[in-house]
Coordinates of C-alpha atoms in Angstrom, one line a residue:
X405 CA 107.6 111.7 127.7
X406 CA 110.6 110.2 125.5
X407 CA 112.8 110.6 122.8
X408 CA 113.4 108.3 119.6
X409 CA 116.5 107.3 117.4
X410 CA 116.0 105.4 113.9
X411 CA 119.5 105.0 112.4
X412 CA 119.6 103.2 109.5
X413 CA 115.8 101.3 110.0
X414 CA 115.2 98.4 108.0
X415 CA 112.4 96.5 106.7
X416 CA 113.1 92.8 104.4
X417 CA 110.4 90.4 104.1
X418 CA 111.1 86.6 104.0
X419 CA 110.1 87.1 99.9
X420 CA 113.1 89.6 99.6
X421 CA 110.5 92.8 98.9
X422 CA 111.8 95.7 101.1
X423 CA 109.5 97.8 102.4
X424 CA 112.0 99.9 104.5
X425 CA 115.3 101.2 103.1
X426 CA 117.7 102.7 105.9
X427 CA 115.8 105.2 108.0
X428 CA 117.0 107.8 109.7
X429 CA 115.4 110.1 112.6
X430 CA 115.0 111.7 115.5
X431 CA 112.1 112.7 116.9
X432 CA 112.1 114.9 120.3
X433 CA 110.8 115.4 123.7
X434 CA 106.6 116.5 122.6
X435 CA 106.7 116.5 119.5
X436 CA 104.3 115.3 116.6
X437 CA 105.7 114.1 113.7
X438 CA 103.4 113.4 110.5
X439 CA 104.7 110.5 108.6
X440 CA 103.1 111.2 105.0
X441 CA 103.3 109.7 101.8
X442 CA 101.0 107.8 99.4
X443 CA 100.0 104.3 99.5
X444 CA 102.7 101.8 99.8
X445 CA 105.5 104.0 100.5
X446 CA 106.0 102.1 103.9
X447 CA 104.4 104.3 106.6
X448 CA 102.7 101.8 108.0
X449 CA 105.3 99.6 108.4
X450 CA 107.6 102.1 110.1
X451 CA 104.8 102.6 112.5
X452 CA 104.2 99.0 112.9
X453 CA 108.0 98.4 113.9
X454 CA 107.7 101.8 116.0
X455 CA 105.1 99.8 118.1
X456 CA 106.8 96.2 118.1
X457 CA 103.5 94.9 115.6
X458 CA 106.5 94.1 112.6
X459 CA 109.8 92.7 113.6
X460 CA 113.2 94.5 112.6
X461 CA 115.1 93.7 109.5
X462 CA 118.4 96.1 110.1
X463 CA 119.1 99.0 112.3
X464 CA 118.3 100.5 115.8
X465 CA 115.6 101.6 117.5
X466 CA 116.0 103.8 120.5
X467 CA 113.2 105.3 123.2
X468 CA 114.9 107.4 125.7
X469 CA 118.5 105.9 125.0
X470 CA 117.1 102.1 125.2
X471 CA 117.2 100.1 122.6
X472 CA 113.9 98.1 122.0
X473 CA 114.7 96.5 118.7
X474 CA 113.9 92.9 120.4
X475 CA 111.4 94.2 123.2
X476 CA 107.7 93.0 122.6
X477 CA 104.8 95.7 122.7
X478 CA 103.9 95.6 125.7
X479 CA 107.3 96.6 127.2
X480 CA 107.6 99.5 125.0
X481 CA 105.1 101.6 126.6
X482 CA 103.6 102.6 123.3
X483 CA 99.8 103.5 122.7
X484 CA 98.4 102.9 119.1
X485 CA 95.1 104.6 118.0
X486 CA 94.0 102.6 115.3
X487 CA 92.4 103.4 111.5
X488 CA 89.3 101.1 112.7
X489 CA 89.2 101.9 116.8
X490 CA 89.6 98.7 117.4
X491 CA 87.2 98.7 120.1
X492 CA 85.3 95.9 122.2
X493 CA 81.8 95.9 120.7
X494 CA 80.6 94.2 124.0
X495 CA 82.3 96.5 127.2
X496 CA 81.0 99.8 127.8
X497 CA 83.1 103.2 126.9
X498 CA 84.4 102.9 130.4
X499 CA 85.2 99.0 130.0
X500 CA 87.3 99.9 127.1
X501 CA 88.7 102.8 128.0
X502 CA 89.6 101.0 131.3
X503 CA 90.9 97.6 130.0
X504 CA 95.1 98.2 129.6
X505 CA 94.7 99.4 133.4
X506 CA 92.4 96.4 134.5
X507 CA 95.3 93.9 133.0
X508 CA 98.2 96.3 134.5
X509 CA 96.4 95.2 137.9
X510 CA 95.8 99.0 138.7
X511 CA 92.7 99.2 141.3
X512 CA 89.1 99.4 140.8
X513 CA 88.6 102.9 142.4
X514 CA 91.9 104.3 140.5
X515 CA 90.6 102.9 137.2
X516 CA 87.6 105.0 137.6
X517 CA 89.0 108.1 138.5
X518 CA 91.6 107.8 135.5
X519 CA 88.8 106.7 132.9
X520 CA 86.7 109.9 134.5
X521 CA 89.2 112.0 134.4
X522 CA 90.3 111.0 130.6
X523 CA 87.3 111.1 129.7
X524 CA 85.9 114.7 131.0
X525 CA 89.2 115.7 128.8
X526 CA 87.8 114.6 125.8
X527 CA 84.1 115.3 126.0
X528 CA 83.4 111.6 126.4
X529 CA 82.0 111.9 130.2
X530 CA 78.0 111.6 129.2
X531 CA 79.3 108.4 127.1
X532 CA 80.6 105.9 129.4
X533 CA 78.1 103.3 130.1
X534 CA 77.1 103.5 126.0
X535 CA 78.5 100.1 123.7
X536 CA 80.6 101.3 120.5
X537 CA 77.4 100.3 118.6
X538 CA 75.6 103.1 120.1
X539 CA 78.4 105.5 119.1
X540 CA 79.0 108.1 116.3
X541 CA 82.6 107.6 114.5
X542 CA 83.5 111.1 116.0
X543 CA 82.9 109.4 119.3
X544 CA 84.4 106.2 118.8
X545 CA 87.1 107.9 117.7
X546 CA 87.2 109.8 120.8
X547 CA 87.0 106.3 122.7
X548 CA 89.9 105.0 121.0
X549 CA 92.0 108.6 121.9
X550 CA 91.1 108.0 125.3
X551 CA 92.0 104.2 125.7
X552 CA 95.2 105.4 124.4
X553 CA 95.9 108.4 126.9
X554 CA 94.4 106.7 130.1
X555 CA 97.5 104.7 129.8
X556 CA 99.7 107.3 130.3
X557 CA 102.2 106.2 127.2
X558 CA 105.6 107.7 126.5
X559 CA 104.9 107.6 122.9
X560 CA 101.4 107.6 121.2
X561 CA 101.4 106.0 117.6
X562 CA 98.1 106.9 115.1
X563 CA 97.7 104.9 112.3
X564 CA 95.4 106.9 109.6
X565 CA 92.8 107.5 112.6
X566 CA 90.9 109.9 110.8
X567 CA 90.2 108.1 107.4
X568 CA 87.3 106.7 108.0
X569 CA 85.1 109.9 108.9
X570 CA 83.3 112.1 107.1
X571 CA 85.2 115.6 105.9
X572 CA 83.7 117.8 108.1
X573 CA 84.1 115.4 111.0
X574 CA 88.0 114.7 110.2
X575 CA 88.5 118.5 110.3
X576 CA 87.0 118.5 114.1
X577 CA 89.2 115.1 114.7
X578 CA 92.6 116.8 113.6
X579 CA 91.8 120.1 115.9
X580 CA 91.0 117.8 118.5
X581 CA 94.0 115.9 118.1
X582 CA 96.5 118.7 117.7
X583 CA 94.8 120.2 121.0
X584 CA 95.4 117.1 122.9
X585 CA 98.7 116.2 121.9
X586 CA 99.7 119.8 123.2
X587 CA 98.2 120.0 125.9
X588 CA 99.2 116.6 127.1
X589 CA 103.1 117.2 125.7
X590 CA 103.4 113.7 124.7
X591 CA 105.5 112.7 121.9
X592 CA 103.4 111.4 118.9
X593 CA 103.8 109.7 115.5
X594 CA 101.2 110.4 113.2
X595 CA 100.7 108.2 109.5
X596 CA 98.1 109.9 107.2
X597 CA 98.3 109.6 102.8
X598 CA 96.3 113.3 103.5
X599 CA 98.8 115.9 102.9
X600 CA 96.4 118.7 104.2
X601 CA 95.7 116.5 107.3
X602 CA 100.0 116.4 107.3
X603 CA 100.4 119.8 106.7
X604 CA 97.8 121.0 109.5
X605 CA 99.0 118.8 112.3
X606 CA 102.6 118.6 112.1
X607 CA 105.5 120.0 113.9
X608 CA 107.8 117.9 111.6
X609 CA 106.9 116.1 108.5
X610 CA 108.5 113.0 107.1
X611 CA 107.5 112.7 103.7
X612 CA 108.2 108.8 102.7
X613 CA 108.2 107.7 98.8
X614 CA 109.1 104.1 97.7
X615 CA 110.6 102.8 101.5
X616 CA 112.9 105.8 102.0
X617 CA 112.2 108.9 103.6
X618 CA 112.1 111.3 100.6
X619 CA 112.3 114.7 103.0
X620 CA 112.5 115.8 106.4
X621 CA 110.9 119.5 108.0
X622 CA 108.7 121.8 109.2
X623 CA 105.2 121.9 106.7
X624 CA 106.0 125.4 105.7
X625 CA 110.2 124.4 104.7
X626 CA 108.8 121.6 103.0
X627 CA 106.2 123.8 100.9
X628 CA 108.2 126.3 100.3
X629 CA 111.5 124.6 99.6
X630 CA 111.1 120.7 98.3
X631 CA 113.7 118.7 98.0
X632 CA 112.5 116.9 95.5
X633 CA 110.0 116.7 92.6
X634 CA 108.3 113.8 94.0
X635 CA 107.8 116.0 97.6
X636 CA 106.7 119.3 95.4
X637 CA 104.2 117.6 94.3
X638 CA 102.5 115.7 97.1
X639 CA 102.8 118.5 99.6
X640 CA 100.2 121.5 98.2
X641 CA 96.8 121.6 97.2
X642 CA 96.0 121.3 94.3
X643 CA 99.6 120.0 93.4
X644 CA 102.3 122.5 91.6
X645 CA 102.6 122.5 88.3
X646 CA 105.7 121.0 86.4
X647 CA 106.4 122.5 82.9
X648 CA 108.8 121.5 80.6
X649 CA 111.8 124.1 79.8
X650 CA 115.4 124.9 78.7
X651 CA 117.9 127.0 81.4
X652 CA 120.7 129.2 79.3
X653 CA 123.4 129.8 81.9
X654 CA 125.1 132.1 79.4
X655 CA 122.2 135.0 79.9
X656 CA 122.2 137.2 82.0
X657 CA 118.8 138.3 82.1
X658 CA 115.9 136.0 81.2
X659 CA 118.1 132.7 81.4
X660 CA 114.3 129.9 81.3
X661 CA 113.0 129.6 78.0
X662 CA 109.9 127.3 78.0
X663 CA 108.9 125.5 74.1
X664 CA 106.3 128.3 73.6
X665 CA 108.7 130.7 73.2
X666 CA 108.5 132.3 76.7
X667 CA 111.4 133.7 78.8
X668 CA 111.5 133.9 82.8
X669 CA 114.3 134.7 85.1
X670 CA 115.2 132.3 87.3
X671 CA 118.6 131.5 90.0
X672 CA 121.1 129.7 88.2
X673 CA 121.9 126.4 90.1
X674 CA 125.5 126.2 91.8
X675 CA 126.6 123.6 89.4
X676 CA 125.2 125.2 86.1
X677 CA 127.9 125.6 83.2
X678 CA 128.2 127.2 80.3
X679 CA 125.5 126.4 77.9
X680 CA 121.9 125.6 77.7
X681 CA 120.2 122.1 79.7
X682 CA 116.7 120.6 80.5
X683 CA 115.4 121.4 83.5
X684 CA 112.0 121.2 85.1
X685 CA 110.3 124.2 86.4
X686 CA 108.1 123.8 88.9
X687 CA 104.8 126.4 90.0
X688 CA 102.4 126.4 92.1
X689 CA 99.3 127.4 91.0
X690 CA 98.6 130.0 94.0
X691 CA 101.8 131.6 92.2
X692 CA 100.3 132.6 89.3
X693 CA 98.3 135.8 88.7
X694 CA 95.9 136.3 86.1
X695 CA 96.8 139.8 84.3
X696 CA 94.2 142.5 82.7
X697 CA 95.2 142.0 78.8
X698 CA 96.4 146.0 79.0
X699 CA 98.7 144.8 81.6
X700 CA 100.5 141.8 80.0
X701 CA 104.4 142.0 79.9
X702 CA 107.0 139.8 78.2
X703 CA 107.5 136.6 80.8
X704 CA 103.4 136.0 81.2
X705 CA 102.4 133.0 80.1
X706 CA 99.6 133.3 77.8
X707 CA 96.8 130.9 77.7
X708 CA 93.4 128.9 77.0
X709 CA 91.0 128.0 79.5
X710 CA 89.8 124.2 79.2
X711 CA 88.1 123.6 82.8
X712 CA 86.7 125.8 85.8
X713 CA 86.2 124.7 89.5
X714 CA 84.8 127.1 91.5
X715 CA 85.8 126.3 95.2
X716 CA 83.7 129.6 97.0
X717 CA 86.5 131.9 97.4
X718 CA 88.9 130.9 95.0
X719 CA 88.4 129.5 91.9
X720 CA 91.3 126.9 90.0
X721 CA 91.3 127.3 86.7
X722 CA 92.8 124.5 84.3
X723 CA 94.2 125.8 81.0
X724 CA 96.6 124.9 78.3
X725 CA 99.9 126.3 77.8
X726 CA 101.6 125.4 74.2
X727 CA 104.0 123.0 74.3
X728 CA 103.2 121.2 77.4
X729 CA 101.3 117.8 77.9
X730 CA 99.6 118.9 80.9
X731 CA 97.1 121.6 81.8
X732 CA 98.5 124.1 83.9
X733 CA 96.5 124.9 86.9
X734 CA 96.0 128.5 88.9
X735 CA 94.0 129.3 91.7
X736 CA 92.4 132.8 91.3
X737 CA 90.2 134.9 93.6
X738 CA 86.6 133.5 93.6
X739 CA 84.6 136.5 92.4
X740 CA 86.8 136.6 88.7
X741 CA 84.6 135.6 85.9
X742 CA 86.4 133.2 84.3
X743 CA 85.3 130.9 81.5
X744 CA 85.8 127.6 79.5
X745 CA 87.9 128.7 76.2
X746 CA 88.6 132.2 77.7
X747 CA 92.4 133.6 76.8
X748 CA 94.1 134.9 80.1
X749 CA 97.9 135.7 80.9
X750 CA 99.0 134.4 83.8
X751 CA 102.1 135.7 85.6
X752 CA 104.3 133.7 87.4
X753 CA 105.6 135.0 91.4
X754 CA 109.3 135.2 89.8
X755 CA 110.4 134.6 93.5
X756 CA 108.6 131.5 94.1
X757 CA 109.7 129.5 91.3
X758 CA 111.2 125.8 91.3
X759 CA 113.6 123.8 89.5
X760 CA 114.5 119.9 89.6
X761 CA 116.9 118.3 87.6
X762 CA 114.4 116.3 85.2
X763 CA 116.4 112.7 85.5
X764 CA 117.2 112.9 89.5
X765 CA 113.9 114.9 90.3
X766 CA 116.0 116.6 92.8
X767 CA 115.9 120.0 93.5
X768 CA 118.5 122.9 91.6
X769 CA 118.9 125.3 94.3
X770 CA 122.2 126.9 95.7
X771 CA 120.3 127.9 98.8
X772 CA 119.2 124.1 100.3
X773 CA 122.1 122.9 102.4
X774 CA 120.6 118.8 101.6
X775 CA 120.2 119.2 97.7
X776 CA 124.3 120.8 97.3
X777 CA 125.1 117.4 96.0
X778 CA 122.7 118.0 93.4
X779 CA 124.1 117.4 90.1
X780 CA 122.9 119.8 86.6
X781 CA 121.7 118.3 84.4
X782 CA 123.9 118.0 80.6

């Protein structure tokens, strides 16, 4: 399949807006990387200049040690699956499936075995001779897969492929798509604003914000260790929870004192000095744990219920915490009664707990090899 380089990737309009600021990556042999970020933070267009659609401000591009800055999409060898499947309402699945081949000048009788084969590989084989308009989205997603793979690409490109079905049916999609990509071993880019769709498919995520890739790694090394603020709280579901609260680098013991009076222990950051500083703490609400009142300890954070959303097996539950603006949110086991007004501690995983520098939004941690040039805050 192939290999890509973007060193220092750059996206200026004629207007002056940037869309693109410098990016850097490398993506290898078989892999799928999940582009993810919310809307406007220039995913699309690094996908569009991935497949030669948007031209390139700055930079290099590289496919298996070619540049193709200046090569048009055709001479890439680049397959896009599109959000709307872009399909030929009047040719038959096998017309469309068939159509980059027909204009390659491949034979009749080889285009057929190729759409057959393609198409027995994605469960689209009773579908052939049907017209798109006869076709569920499932399927027409399916169709729009399979143009892309009968092609035999070194590098298939989706563009938010999924956003246009149904929940259950985007579940399906993704399993189908993370099936296929591994079973075919080609190298994939993947652009979705659905951070569970990210988390579930990727081998890598890229997590954009504002033109600029915000944070690069595995879904687990991104949830578990954010760079930033901004990337703790897009990746996770329902988003982690951002309190307000003072670090004292003179104690010893309890060194987080948040404006309700409550003290955690937390790492000190590498560059803490003597003396108290801001900081944000960040939570996420699977890392809390409601405690029976005979069981409450100094460090639980005490309290009032304002909004319950039973989910089936877990239940998040949004309550206030004094002194902060927003409600903090935990996700408890299903089967707890819990209810609007009700007074609960909740205790904090003291292992799994966050801090950003609240100017920089970027992450206080000694252990993170990218965020040692954090600065503390004063």
């Amino acid at each position: 399949m192939a290999t890509l380089r973007l060193s220092a990737l750059r996206k200026t309009y004629p207007n002056g807006f940037t869309a693109l600021h410098g990016a850097d990556l490398e993506i290898a042999d078989g892999e799928l990387i999940v582009v993810v970020g919310p809307s406007g933070c220039g995913k699309s267009t690094l996908l569009r200049m991935l497949a030669g659609l948007e031209s390139i401000s700055d930079g290099e591009l590289v496919i298996d040690d070619r540049r193709v800055n200046d090569l048009e999409p055709a001479q890439r060898d680049i397959a896009m699956v599109f959000q709307n499947y872009a399909l030929y309402p009047h040719m038959s699945v096998a017309d469309n499936m068939a159509y980059a081949l027909k204009n390659r000048g491949i034979p009749k009788a080889e285009r057929r075995r190729k759409v057959e084969e393609t198409a027995r590989l994605i469960g689209l084989e009773d579908l052939l001779d049907r017209r798109p308009k006869q076709l569920s989205g499932g399927q027409r997603q399916r169709v729009a897969m399979g143009r892309a793979i009968v092609r035999e690409p070194r590098v298939f490109l989706f563009d938010e492929p999924l956003s246009n079905l149904d929940a259950k049916l985007r579940v399906q999609m993704r399993l189908e798509i993370r099936r296929l990509q591994k079973r075919l071993g080609v190298t994939a880019v993947y652009v979705t604003h659905d951070q569970v769709e990210a988390m579930t498919l990727a081998d890598r995520l890229v997590v954009m914000n504002g033109g600029r890739i915000e944070q690069v790694g595995t879904p687990m090394h991104l949830y578990e260790r954010p760079a930033s603020r901004f990337v703790a709280g897009f990746i996770g579901s329902p988003a982690m929870n951002f309190l307000g609260a003072r670090l004292d680098a003179r104690r010893a013991g309890d060194t987080l004192t948040l404006p309700c009076g409550t003290r955690l222990a937390a790492p000190l950051p590498a560059s803490a000095t003597a003396g108290e500083a801001p900081v944000c703490l960040g939570i996420r609400p699977e890392h809390l744990t409601v405690v029976p009142e005979v069981d409450v300890i100094d460090g639980d954070l005490s309290v009032r219920v304002e909004l319950v959303e039973p989910l089936g097996a877990d239940t998040l539950v949004h309550a206030r915490l004094e002194g902060q603006d927003d409600l903090v949110v935990a996700r408890v086991d299903g089967i707890r009664a819990v209810a609007e007004g009700d007074r609960l501690a909740l205790r904090p995983d003291a292992g799994r707990l966050h801090l950003f520098a609240p100017d920089t939004g970027r992450r206080l941690d000694p252990l993170e090899p990218e965020c040692q040039h954090s600065t503390f805050p004063a």
